[in-house]
mmCIF file with all atom_site columns, C-alpha atoms in Angstrom:
data_model
loop_
_atom_site.group_PDB
_atom_site.id
_atom_site.type_symbol
_atom_site.label_atom_id
_atom_site.label_alt_id
_atom_site.label_comp_id
_atom_site.label_asym_id
_atom_site.label_entity_id
_atom_site.label_seq_id
_atom_site.pdbx_PDB_ins_code
_atom_site.Cartn_x
_atom_site.Cartn_y
_atom_site.Cartn_z
_atom_site.occupancy
_atom_site.B_iso_or_equiv
_atom_site.pdbx_formal_charge
_atom_site.auth_seq_id
_atom_site.auth_comp_id
_atom_site.auth_asym_id
_atom_site.auth_atom_id
_atom_site.pdbx_PDB_model_num
ATOM 1   C CA . MET T 1 1   ? 94.258  151.410 93.486 1.00 0.00 ? 1   MET T CA 1
ATOM 2   C CA . ALA T 1 2   ? 93.751  155.188 93.694 1.00 0.00 ? 2   ALA T CA 1
ATOM 3   C CA . ASP T 1 3   ? 96.455  155.781 96.272 1.00 0.00 ? 3   ASP T CA 1
ATOM 4   C CA . GLU T 1 4   ? 98.981  153.708 94.326 1.00 0.00 ? 4   GLU T CA 1
ATOM 5   C CA . LYS T 1 5   ? 98.335  155.019 90.828 1.00 0.00 ? 5   LYS T CA 1
ATOM 6   C CA . THR T 1 6   ? 101.188 154.375 88.405 1.00 0.00 ? 6   THR T CA 1
ATOM 7   C CA . THR T 1 7   ? 102.036 156.933 85.726 1.00 0.00 ? 7   THR T CA 1
ATOM 8   C CA . PHE T 1 8   ? 102.383 155.984 82.056 1.00 0.00 ? 8   PHE T CA 1
ATOM 9   C CA . GLY T 1 9   ? 105.871 157.118 81.132 1.00 0.00 ? 9   GLY T CA 1
ATOM 10  C CA . ALA T 1 10  ? 107.091 160.443 82.446 1.00 0.00 ? 10  ALA T CA 1
ATOM 11  C CA . GLY T 1 11  ? 104.118 162.706 83.064 1.00 0.00 ? 11  GLY T CA 1
ATOM 12  C CA . ALA T 1 12  ? 101.987 161.066 80.373 1.00 0.00 ? 12  ALA T CA 1
ATOM 13  C CA . THR T 1 13  ? 98.313  160.200 80.606 1.00 0.00 ? 13  THR T CA 1
ATOM 14  C CA . ALA T 1 14  ? 97.070  156.697 81.482 1.00 0.00 ? 14  ALA T CA 1
ATOM 15  C CA . PRO T 1 15  ? 97.328  154.224 78.579 1.00 0.00 ? 15  PRO T CA 1
ATOM 16  C CA . ARG T 1 16  ? 94.165  153.613 76.547 1.00 0.00 ? 16  ARG T CA 1
ATOM 17  C CA . VAL T 1 17  ? 93.255  149.929 76.801 1.00 0.00 ? 17  VAL T CA 1
ATOM 18  C CA . VAL T 1 18  ? 90.875  147.449 75.148 1.00 0.00 ? 18  VAL T CA 1
ATOM 19  C CA . ILE T 1 19  ? 90.036  144.293 77.125 1.00 0.00 ? 19  ILE T CA 1
ATOM 20  C CA . VAL T 1 20  ? 89.484  141.129 75.064 1.00 0.00 ? 20  VAL T CA 1
ATOM 21  C CA . ASP T 1 21  ? 88.080  138.102 76.898 1.00 0.00 ? 21  ASP T CA 1
ATOM 22  C CA . ASP T 1 22  ? 85.115  135.830 76.165 1.00 0.00 ? 22  ASP T CA 1
ATOM 23  C CA . HIS T 1 23  ? 83.708  136.100 79.705 1.00 0.00 ? 23  HIS T CA 1
ATOM 24  C CA . ARG T 1 24  ? 81.776  139.327 80.238 1.00 0.00 ? 24  ARG T CA 1
ATOM 25  C CA . LEU T 1 25  ? 81.874  139.084 84.031 1.00 0.00 ? 25  LEU T CA 1
ATOM 26  C CA . PHE T 1 26  ? 85.633  138.630 83.944 1.00 0.00 ? 26  PHE T CA 1
ATOM 27  C CA . ARG T 1 27  ? 86.021  141.723 81.747 1.00 0.00 ? 27  ARG T CA 1
ATOM 28  C CA . SER T 1 28  ? 83.905  143.663 84.209 1.00 0.00 ? 28  SER T CA 1
ATOM 29  C CA . GLY T 1 29  ? 86.027  142.426 87.098 1.00 0.00 ? 29  GLY T CA 1
ATOM 30  C CA . VAL T 1 30  ? 89.267  143.421 85.375 1.00 0.00 ? 30  VAL T CA 1
ATOM 31  C CA . ARG T 1 31  ? 87.881  146.865 84.620 1.00 0.00 ? 31  ARG T CA 1
ATOM 32  C CA . GLY T 1 32  ? 86.984  147.278 88.290 1.00 0.00 ? 32  GLY T CA 1
ATOM 33  C CA . GLU T 1 33  ? 90.384  146.069 89.495 1.00 0.00 ? 33  GLU T CA 1
ATOM 34  C CA . LEU T 1 34  ? 92.239  148.454 87.204 1.00 0.00 ? 34  LEU T CA 1
ATOM 35  C CA . GLY T 1 35  ? 90.265  151.452 88.420 1.00 0.00 ? 35  GLY T CA 1
ATOM 36  C CA . ASP T 1 36  ? 91.647  154.712 87.049 1.00 0.00 ? 36  ASP T CA 1
ATOM 37  C CA . ALA T 1 37  ? 95.192  153.400 86.579 1.00 0.00 ? 37  ALA T CA 1
ATOM 38  C CA . VAL T 1 38  ? 94.377  152.902 82.893 1.00 0.00 ? 38  VAL T CA 1
ATOM 39  C CA . ASP T 1 39  ? 91.684  154.211 80.544 1.00 0.00 ? 39  ASP T CA 1
ATOM 40  C CA . VAL T 1 40  ? 89.567  151.246 79.382 1.00 0.00 ? 40  VAL T CA 1
ATOM 41  C CA . ILE T 1 41  ? 88.015  152.415 76.108 1.00 0.00 ? 41  ILE T CA 1
ATOM 42  C CA . GLY T 1 42  ? 86.520  149.170 74.776 1.00 0.00 ? 42  GLY T CA 1
ATOM 43  C CA . GLU T 1 43  ? 85.813  145.487 75.278 1.00 0.00 ? 43  GLU T CA 1
ATOM 44  C CA . ALA T 1 44  ? 85.306  142.429 73.065 1.00 0.00 ? 44  ALA T CA 1
ATOM 45  C CA . GLY T 1 45  ? 84.490  138.758 73.533 1.00 0.00 ? 45  GLY T CA 1
ATOM 46  C CA . ASP T 1 46  ? 85.581  137.069 70.283 1.00 0.00 ? 46  ASP T CA 1
ATOM 47  C CA . VAL T 1 47  ? 88.056  137.485 67.448 1.00 0.00 ? 47  VAL T CA 1
ATOM 48  C CA . ASP T 1 48  ? 85.874  139.391 64.982 1.00 0.00 ? 48  ASP T CA 1
ATOM 49  C CA . SER T 1 49  ? 84.512  141.844 67.538 1.00 0.00 ? 49  SER T CA 1
ATOM 50  C CA . ALA T 1 50  ? 88.020  142.311 68.965 1.00 0.00 ? 50  ALA T CA 1
ATOM 51  C CA . VAL T 1 51  ? 89.448  143.240 65.565 1.00 0.00 ? 51  VAL T CA 1
ATOM 52  C CA . HIS T 1 52  ? 86.543  145.644 64.998 1.00 0.00 ? 52  HIS T CA 1
ATOM 53  C CA . VAL T 1 53  ? 86.834  147.367 68.390 1.00 0.00 ? 53  VAL T CA 1
ATOM 54  C CA . ILE T 1 54  ? 90.620  147.621 68.216 1.00 0.00 ? 54  ILE T CA 1
ATOM 55  C CA . SER T 1 55  ? 90.508  149.017 64.669 1.00 0.00 ? 55  SER T CA 1
ATOM 56  C CA . GLU T 1 56  ? 87.869  151.541 65.685 1.00 0.00 ? 56  GLU T CA 1
ATOM 57  C CA . HIS T 1 57  ? 89.589  152.816 68.839 1.00 0.00 ? 57  HIS T CA 1
ATOM 58  C CA . GLN T 1 58  ? 93.284  152.085 68.081 1.00 0.00 ? 58  GLN T CA 1
ATOM 59  C CA . PRO T 1 59  ? 94.279  151.806 71.773 1.00 0.00 ? 59  PRO T CA 1
ATOM 60  C CA . ASP T 1 60  ? 97.776  151.981 73.218 1.00 0.00 ? 60  ASP T CA 1
ATOM 61  C CA . LEU T 1 61  ? 97.429  148.404 74.462 1.00 0.00 ? 61  LEU T CA 1
ATOM 62  C CA . VAL T 1 62  ? 95.161  145.373 74.150 1.00 0.00 ? 62  VAL T CA 1
ATOM 63  C CA . LEU T 1 63  ? 94.728  143.064 77.137 1.00 0.00 ? 63  LEU T CA 1
ATOM 64  C CA . LEU T 1 64  ? 94.237  139.777 75.297 1.00 0.00 ? 64  LEU T CA 1
ATOM 65  C CA . ASP T 1 65  ? 92.959  136.369 76.343 1.00 0.00 ? 65  ASP T CA 1
ATOM 66  C CA . VAL T 1 66  ? 94.649  133.457 74.560 1.00 0.00 ? 66  VAL T CA 1
ATOM 67  C CA . HIS T 1 67  ? 91.577  131.280 73.982 1.00 0.00 ? 67  HIS T CA 1
ATOM 68  C CA . LEU T 1 68  ? 88.799  133.107 72.133 1.00 0.00 ? 68  LEU T CA 1
ATOM 69  C CA . PRO T 1 69  ? 85.922  132.093 69.848 1.00 0.00 ? 69  PRO T CA 1
ATOM 70  C CA . GLY T 1 70  ? 86.826  132.622 66.212 1.00 0.00 ? 70  GLY T CA 1
ATOM 71  C CA . GLY T 1 71  ? 90.491  131.624 66.163 1.00 0.00 ? 71  GLY T CA 1
ATOM 72  C CA . GLY T 1 72  ? 92.080  132.597 69.476 1.00 0.00 ? 72  GLY T CA 1
ATOM 73  C CA . GLY T 1 73  ? 94.353  135.405 70.546 1.00 0.00 ? 73  GLY T CA 1
ATOM 74  C CA . VAL T 1 74  ? 96.928  134.593 67.876 1.00 0.00 ? 74  VAL T CA 1
ATOM 75  C CA . GLU T 1 75  ? 94.351  135.351 65.161 1.00 0.00 ? 75  GLU T CA 1
ATOM 76  C CA . VAL T 1 76  ? 93.637  138.738 66.737 1.00 0.00 ? 76  VAL T CA 1
ATOM 77  C CA . LEU T 1 77  ? 97.366  139.471 66.753 1.00 0.00 ? 77  LEU T CA 1
ATOM 78  C CA . ARG T 1 78  ? 97.738  138.455 63.128 1.00 0.00 ? 78  ARG T CA 1
ATOM 79  C CA . ARG T 1 79  ? 94.858  140.563 61.870 1.00 0.00 ? 79  ARG T CA 1
ATOM 80  C CA . VAL T 1 80  ? 95.525  143.661 63.969 1.00 0.00 ? 80  VAL T CA 1
ATOM 81  C CA . LEU T 1 81  ? 99.311  143.926 63.788 1.00 0.00 ? 81  LEU T CA 1
ATOM 82  C CA . ALA T 1 82  ? 99.256  143.695 59.988 1.00 0.00 ? 82  ALA T CA 1
ATOM 83  C CA . ARG T 1 83  ? 97.373  147.022 60.028 1.00 0.00 ? 83  ARG T CA 1
ATOM 84  C CA . TYR T 1 84  ? 98.435  148.632 63.292 1.00 0.00 ? 84  TYR T CA 1
ATOM 85  C CA . PRO T 1 85  ? 101.942 147.431 64.205 1.00 0.00 ? 85  PRO T CA 1
ATOM 86  C CA . GLU T 1 86  ? 102.286 150.168 66.829 1.00 0.00 ? 86  GLU T CA 1
ATOM 87  C CA . ILE T 1 87  ? 99.576  148.692 69.099 1.00 0.00 ? 87  ILE T CA 1
ATOM 88  C CA . LYS T 1 88  ? 100.977 146.743 72.064 1.00 0.00 ? 88  LYS T CA 1
ATOM 89  C CA . PHE T 1 89  ? 99.500  143.454 73.284 1.00 0.00 ? 89  PHE T CA 1
ATOM 90  C CA . LEU T 1 90  ? 99.658  141.917 76.756 1.00 0.00 ? 90  LEU T CA 1
ATOM 91  C CA . ALA T 1 91  ? 98.252  138.382 77.064 1.00 0.00 ? 91  ALA T CA 1
ATOM 92  C CA . LEU T 1 92  ? 96.202  137.638 80.179 1.00 0.00 ? 92  LEU T CA 1
ATOM 93  C CA . SER T 1 93  ? 95.160  134.007 80.484 1.00 0.00 ? 93  SER T CA 1
ATOM 94  C CA . VAL T 1 94  ? 94.327  131.248 82.923 1.00 0.00 ? 94  VAL T CA 1
ATOM 95  C CA . SER T 1 95  ? 96.675  129.044 80.893 1.00 0.00 ? 95  SER T CA 1
ATOM 96  C CA . ASP T 1 96  ? 100.348 128.757 81.803 1.00 0.00 ? 96  ASP T CA 1
ATOM 97  C CA . ALA T 1 97  ? 101.092 126.183 79.076 1.00 0.00 ? 97  ALA T CA 1
ATOM 98  C CA . ALA T 1 98  ? 104.356 126.749 77.242 1.00 0.00 ? 98  ALA T CA 1
ATOM 99  C CA . GLU T 1 99  ? 102.724 126.402 73.805 1.00 0.00 ? 99  GLU T CA 1
ATOM 100 C CA . ASP T 1 100 ? 100.224 129.158 74.610 1.00 0.00 ? 100 ASP T CA 1
ATOM 101 C CA . VAL T 1 101 ? 102.916 131.512 75.873 1.00 0.00 ? 101 VAL T CA 1
ATOM 102 C CA . ILE T 1 102 ? 105.248 130.911 72.954 1.00 0.00 ? 102 ILE T CA 1
ATOM 103 C CA . GLY T 1 103 ? 102.408 131.089 70.412 1.00 0.00 ? 103 GLY T CA 1
ATOM 104 C CA . VAL T 1 104 ? 101.240 134.583 71.372 1.00 0.00 ? 104 VAL T CA 1
ATOM 105 C CA . VAL T 1 105 ? 104.787 135.888 71.791 1.00 0.00 ? 105 VAL T CA 1
ATOM 106 C CA . ARG T 1 106 ? 105.690 134.690 68.314 1.00 0.00 ? 106 ARG T CA 1
ATOM 107 C CA . GLY T 1 107 ? 102.440 136.310 67.177 1.00 0.00 ? 107 GLY T CA 1
ATOM 108 C CA . GLY T 1 108 ? 103.608 139.680 68.474 1.00 0.00 ? 108 GLY T CA 1
ATOM 109 C CA . ALA T 1 109 ? 102.503 139.993 72.110 1.00 0.00 ? 109 ALA T CA 1
ATOM 110 C CA . ARG T 1 110 ? 104.899 141.966 74.320 1.00 0.00 ? 110 ARG T CA 1
ATOM 111 C CA . GLY T 1 111 ? 104.057 140.084 77.495 1.00 0.00 ? 111 GLY T CA 1
ATOM 112 C CA . TYR T 1 112 ? 102.077 137.304 79.133 1.00 0.00 ? 112 TYR T CA 1
ATOM 113 C CA . VAL T 1 113 ? 100.651 137.172 82.655 1.00 0.00 ? 113 VAL T CA 1
ATOM 114 C CA . THR T 1 114 ? 98.286  134.692 84.271 1.00 0.00 ? 114 THR T CA 1
ATOM 115 C CA . LYS T 1 115 ? 94.913  135.441 85.846 1.00 0.00 ? 115 LYS T CA 1
ATOM 116 C CA . THR T 1 116 ? 96.324  134.880 89.330 1.00 0.00 ? 116 THR T CA 1
ATOM 117 C CA . ILE T 1 117 ? 97.889  138.350 89.064 1.00 0.00 ? 117 ILE T CA 1
ATOM 118 C CA . SER T 1 118 ? 96.640  141.093 91.403 1.00 0.00 ? 118 SER T CA 1
ATOM 119 C CA . GLY T 1 119 ? 94.932  144.248 90.161 1.00 0.00 ? 119 GLY T CA 1
ATOM 120 C CA . LYS T 1 120 ? 97.907  146.423 91.103 1.00 0.00 ? 120 LYS T CA 1
ATOM 121 C CA . GLU T 1 121 ? 100.369 144.056 89.396 1.00 0.00 ? 121 GLU T CA 1
ATOM 122 C CA . LEU T 1 122 ? 98.204  143.939 86.275 1.00 0.00 ? 122 LEU T CA 1
ATOM 123 C CA . ALA T 1 123 ? 97.996  147.735 86.092 1.00 0.00 ? 123 ALA T CA 1
ATOM 124 C CA . ASP T 1 124 ? 101.785 147.947 86.442 1.00 0.00 ? 124 ASP T CA 1
ATOM 125 C CA . ALA T 1 125 ? 102.253 145.305 83.706 1.00 0.00 ? 125 ALA T CA 1
ATOM 126 C CA . ILE T 1 126 ? 99.905  147.157 81.324 1.00 0.00 ? 126 ILE T CA 1
ATOM 127 C CA . ILE T 1 127 ? 101.703 150.453 81.863 1.00 0.00 ? 127 ILE T CA 1
ATOM 128 C CA . ARG T 1 128 ? 105.135 148.897 81.384 1.00 0.00 ? 128 ARG T CA 1
ATOM 129 C CA . VAL T 1 129 ? 104.163 147.097 78.162 1.00 0.00 ? 129 VAL T CA 1
ATOM 130 C CA . ALA T 1 130 ? 102.427 150.216 76.815 1.00 0.00 ? 130 ALA T CA 1
ATOM 131 C CA . ASP T 1 131 ? 105.653 152.075 77.561 1.00 0.00 ? 131 ASP T CA 1
ATOM 132 C CA . GLY T 1 132 ? 107.699 149.582 75.514 1.00 0.00 ? 132 GLY T CA 1
ATOM 133 C CA . ASP T 1 133 ? 108.821 146.960 78.050 1.00 0.00 ? 133 ASP T CA 1
ATOM 134 C CA . ALA T 1 134 ? 108.252 143.206 77.853 1.00 0.00 ? 134 ALA T CA 1
ATOM 135 C CA . VAL T 1 135 ? 106.538 141.720 80.921 1.00 0.00 ? 135 VAL T CA 1
ATOM 136 C CA . PHE T 1 136 ? 106.036 138.078 81.891 1.00 0.00 ? 136 PHE T CA 1
ATOM 137 C CA . SER T 1 137 ? 104.955 136.223 84.980 1.00 0.00 ? 137 SER T CA 1
ATOM 138 C CA . PRO T 1 138 ? 108.239 134.847 86.436 1.00 0.00 ? 138 PRO T CA 1
ATOM 139 C CA . ARG T 1 139 ? 107.672 131.183 85.557 1.00 0.00 ? 139 ARG T CA 1
ATOM 140 C CA . LEU T 1 140 ? 106.582 132.010 82.019 1.00 0.00 ? 140 LEU T CA 1
ATOM 141 C CA . ALA T 1 141 ? 109.669 134.039 81.157 1.00 0.00 ? 141 ALA T CA 1
ATOM 142 C CA . GLY T 1 142 ? 111.662 130.806 81.139 1.00 0.00 ? 142 GLY T CA 1
ATOM 143 C CA . PHE T 1 143 ? 109.444 129.350 78.404 1.00 0.00 ? 143 PHE T CA 1
ATOM 144 C CA . VAL T 1 144 ? 110.153 132.339 76.190 1.00 0.00 ? 144 VAL T CA 1
ATOM 145 C CA . LEU T 1 145 ? 113.901 132.275 76.798 1.00 0.00 ? 145 LEU T CA 1
ATOM 146 C CA . ASP T 1 146 ? 114.080 128.531 76.128 1.00 0.00 ? 146 ASP T CA 1
ATOM 147 C CA . ALA T 1 147 ? 112.004 128.808 72.955 1.00 0.00 ? 147 ALA T CA 1
ATOM 148 C CA . PHE T 1 148 ? 114.058 131.579 71.412 1.00 0.00 ? 148 PHE T CA 1
ATOM 149 C CA . ALA T 1 149 ? 117.351 130.071 72.528 1.00 0.00 ? 149 ALA T CA 1
ATOM 150 C CA . ALA T 1 150 ? 116.387 126.891 70.683 1.00 0.00 ? 150 ALA T CA 1
ATOM 151 C CA . THR T 1 151 ? 115.249 128.550 67.468 1.00 0.00 ? 151 THR T CA 1
ATOM 152 C CA . ASP T 1 152 ? 117.143 127.909 64.252 1.00 0.00 ? 152 ASP T CA 1
ATOM 153 C CA . SER T 1 153 ? 116.725 131.530 63.188 1.00 0.00 ? 153 SER T CA 1
ATOM 154 C CA . PRO T 1 154 ? 119.717 133.810 63.730 1.00 0.00 ? 154 PRO T CA 1
ATOM 155 C CA . PRO T 1 155 ? 119.230 136.493 66.383 1.00 0.00 ? 155 PRO T CA 1
ATOM 156 C CA . MET T 1 156 ? 119.999 139.226 63.835 1.00 0.00 ? 156 MET T CA 1
ATOM 157 C CA . ASP T 1 157 ? 119.288 139.284 60.106 1.00 0.00 ? 157 ASP T CA 1
ATOM 158 C CA . PRO T 1 158 ? 121.140 142.068 58.252 1.00 0.00 ? 158 PRO T CA 1
ATOM 159 C CA . GLU T 1 159 ? 118.977 141.570 55.143 1.00 0.00 ? 159 GLU T CA 1
ATOM 160 C CA . LEU T 1 160 ? 115.719 141.912 57.071 1.00 0.00 ? 160 LEU T CA 1
ATOM 161 C CA . ASP T 1 161 ? 117.087 144.952 58.886 1.00 0.00 ? 161 ASP T CA 1
ATOM 162 C CA . ARG T 1 162 ? 117.317 146.778 55.536 1.00 0.00 ? 162 ARG T CA 1
ATOM 163 C CA . LEU T 1 163 ? 113.532 146.783 55.226 1.00 0.00 ? 163 LEU T CA 1
ATOM 164 C CA . THR T 1 164 ? 111.242 149.384 56.731 1.00 0.00 ? 164 THR T CA 1
ATOM 165 C CA . GLN T 1 165 ? 108.370 148.310 58.998 1.00 0.00 ? 165 GLN T CA 1
ATOM 166 C CA . ARG T 1 166 ? 105.853 148.825 56.174 1.00 0.00 ? 166 ARG T CA 1
ATOM 167 C CA . GLU T 1 167 ? 108.000 146.845 53.736 1.00 0.00 ? 167 GLU T CA 1
ATOM 168 C CA . ARG T 1 168 ? 108.077 143.959 56.227 1.00 0.00 ? 168 ARG T CA 1
ATOM 169 C CA . GLU T 1 169 ? 104.277 144.037 56.505 1.00 0.00 ? 169 GLU T CA 1
ATOM 170 C CA . VAL T 1 170 ? 103.922 143.930 52.713 1.00 0.00 ? 170 VAL T CA 1
ATOM 171 C CA . LEU T 1 171 ? 106.553 141.182 52.495 1.00 0.00 ? 171 LEU T CA 1
ATOM 172 C CA . ARG T 1 172 ? 104.678 138.926 54.935 1.00 0.00 ? 172 ARG T CA 1
ATOM 173 C CA . LEU T 1 173 ? 101.354 139.314 53.138 1.00 0.00 ? 173 LEU T CA 1
ATOM 174 C CA . ILE T 1 174 ? 102.820 138.772 49.676 1.00 0.00 ? 174 ILE T CA 1
ATOM 175 C CA . ALA T 1 175 ? 104.668 135.695 50.960 1.00 0.00 ? 175 ALA T CA 1
ATOM 176 C CA . ARG T 1 176 ? 101.358 134.336 52.297 1.00 0.00 ? 176 ARG T CA 1
ATOM 177 C CA . GLY T 1 177 ? 99.930  134.489 48.787 1.00 0.00 ? 177 GLY T CA 1
ATOM 178 C CA . TYR T 1 178 ? 97.945  137.741 48.967 1.00 0.00 ? 178 TYR T CA 1
ATOM 179 C CA . ALA T 1 179 ? 97.332  139.537 45.657 1.00 0.00 ? 179 ALA T CA 1
ATOM 180 C CA . TYR T 1 180 ? 98.427  143.174 45.461 1.00 0.00 ? 180 TYR T CA 1
ATOM 181 C CA . LYS T 1 181 ? 94.803  144.329 45.733 1.00 0.00 ? 181 LYS T CA 1
ATOM 182 C CA . GLU T 1 182 ? 94.316  142.184 48.871 1.00 0.00 ? 182 GLU T CA 1
ATOM 183 C CA . VAL T 1 183 ? 97.499  143.575 50.432 1.00 0.00 ? 183 VAL T CA 1
ATOM 184 C CA . GLY T 1 184 ? 96.285  147.104 49.759 1.00 0.00 ? 184 GLY T CA 1
ATOM 185 C CA . LYS T 1 185 ? 92.927  146.379 51.365 1.00 0.00 ? 185 LYS T CA 1
ATOM 186 C CA . GLU T 1 186 ? 94.545  144.751 54.408 1.00 0.00 ? 186 GLU T CA 1
ATOM 187 C CA . LEU T 1 187 ? 96.972  147.636 54.987 1.00 0.00 ? 187 LEU T CA 1
ATOM 188 C CA . PHE T 1 188 ? 94.729  150.476 53.769 1.00 0.00 ? 188 PHE T CA 1
ATOM 189 C CA . ILE T 1 189 ? 97.125  151.532 51.022 1.00 0.00 ? 189 ILE T CA 1
ATOM 190 C CA . SER T 1 190 ? 96.738  151.778 47.240 1.00 0.00 ? 190 SER T CA 1
ATOM 191 C CA . VAL T 1 191 ? 97.737  149.013 44.813 1.00 0.00 ? 191 VAL T CA 1
ATOM 192 C CA . LYS T 1 192 ? 100.353 151.369 43.356 1.00 0.00 ? 192 LYS T CA 1
ATOM 193 C CA . THR T 1 193 ? 101.861 151.845 46.829 1.00 0.00 ? 193 THR T CA 1
ATOM 194 C CA . VAL T 1 194 ? 101.934 148.058 47.276 1.00 0.00 ? 194 VAL T CA 1
ATOM 195 C CA . GLU T 1 195 ? 103.762 147.711 43.958 1.00 0.00 ? 195 GLU T CA 1
ATOM 196 C CA . THR T 1 196 ? 106.273 150.346 45.057 1.00 0.00 ? 196 THR T CA 1
ATOM 197 C CA . HIS T 1 197 ? 106.942 148.534 48.332 1.00 0.00 ? 197 HIS T CA 1
ATOM 198 C CA . VAL T 1 198 ? 107.307 145.155 46.597 1.00 0.00 ? 198 VAL T CA 1
ATOM 199 C CA . SER T 1 199 ? 109.780 146.623 44.097 1.00 0.00 ? 199 SER T CA 1
ATOM 200 C CA . SER T 1 200 ? 111.778 148.120 46.955 1.00 0.00 ? 200 SER T CA 1
ATOM 201 C CA . VAL T 1 201 ? 111.803 144.817 48.873 1.00 0.00 ? 201 VAL T CA 1
ATOM 202 C CA . LEU T 1 202 ? 112.934 142.858 45.807 1.00 0.00 ? 202 LEU T CA 1
ATOM 203 C CA . ARG T 1 203 ? 115.676 145.383 45.126 1.00 0.00 ? 203 ARG T CA 1
ATOM 204 C CA . LYS T 1 204 ? 116.945 145.459 48.727 1.00 0.00 ? 204 LYS T CA 1
ATOM 205 C CA . LEU T 1 205 ? 116.928 141.655 49.022 1.00 0.00 ? 205 LEU T CA 1
ATOM 206 C CA . GLN T 1 206 ? 118.287 141.164 45.486 1.00 0.00 ? 206 GLN T CA 1
ATOM 207 C CA . LEU T 1 207 ? 115.395 138.909 44.498 1.00 0.00 ? 207 LEU T CA 1
ATOM 208 C CA . SER T 1 208 ? 113.764 138.633 41.076 1.00 0.00 ? 208 SER T CA 1
ATOM 209 C CA . ASN T 1 209 ? 110.084 137.891 41.728 1.00 0.00 ? 209 ASN T CA 1
ATOM 210 C CA . ARG T 1 210 ? 107.434 137.171 44.358 1.00 0.00 ? 210 ARG T CA 1
ATOM 211 C CA . HIS T 1 211 ? 108.109 133.409 44.240 1.00 0.00 ? 211 HIS T CA 1
ATOM 212 C CA . GLU T 1 212 ? 111.707 133.962 45.326 1.00 0.00 ? 212 GLU T CA 1
ATOM 213 C CA . LEU T 1 213 ? 110.410 136.404 47.927 1.00 0.00 ? 213 LEU T CA 1
ATOM 214 C CA . SER T 1 214 ? 108.051 133.742 49.327 1.00 0.00 ? 214 SER T CA 1
ATOM 215 C CA . ARG T 1 215 ? 110.869 131.219 49.577 1.00 0.00 ? 215 ARG T CA 1
ATOM 216 C CA . TRP T 1 216 ? 113.057 133.811 51.299 1.00 0.00 ? 216 TRP T CA 1
ATOM 217 C CA . ALA T 1 217 ? 110.359 134.625 53.857 1.00 0.00 ? 217 ALA T CA 1
ATOM 218 C CA . THR T 1 218 ? 109.546 130.947 54.481 1.00 0.00 ? 218 THR T CA 1
ATOM 219 C CA . ALA T 1 219 ? 113.205 130.120 55.122 1.00 0.00 ? 219 ALA T CA 1
ATOM 220 C CA . ARG T 1 220 ? 113.253 132.815 57.819 1.00 0.00 ? 220 ARG T CA 1
ATOM 221 C CA . LYS T 1 221 ? 109.942 131.708 59.359 1.00 0.00 ? 221 LYS T CA 1
ATOM 222 C CA . LEU T 1 222 ? 108.364 135.111 58.708 1.00 0.00 ? 222 LEU T CA 1
ATOM 223 C CA . LEU T 1 223 ? 104.951 133.773 57.717 1.00 0.00 ? 223 LEU T CA 1
#
């Protein structure tokens, strides 16, 4: 690995990574394979510990197994991205099932590779995803293309594009039935700030109340 080290972006330092997998020996093996190509700053073996470690360290990227105790990789994505939307996720799994691939991609992962990948290829994939690319094992890319080609949702939504990233986060939580206080706790913002965001969302979408907002979000499969 040392003589083939890949740089993170142009002249940047190695990406800071958390490895999430329920097998400790596998995590150790991945860490060894990656060498100094990335900076592994934490590990976790289940959903709750993963959310804790990721929240504590706020890495550039999380290397995420799909099947985890406590709700699986999708639950980690849901809980982390609501608070830290800037963190990138790359799924690494033994599974190459279409439903697993599509599930984590819809959950917010930027890539999916299988555990047959080599150490050098995995390091390259991590660096590319941390740098903003989407990376998939060749066979799995077809699942993603087929899934999104078949979706009923339009590829672009001018109404949704009017909202800021924070307004979208608040929108999703409100549409799921969260109270303002719960939204504030989830996103680490005050209740007054939540109210301000909700008012802005309602105004931009020309909706009257949170019930209309929930229907709007459900129709666009944003929940």
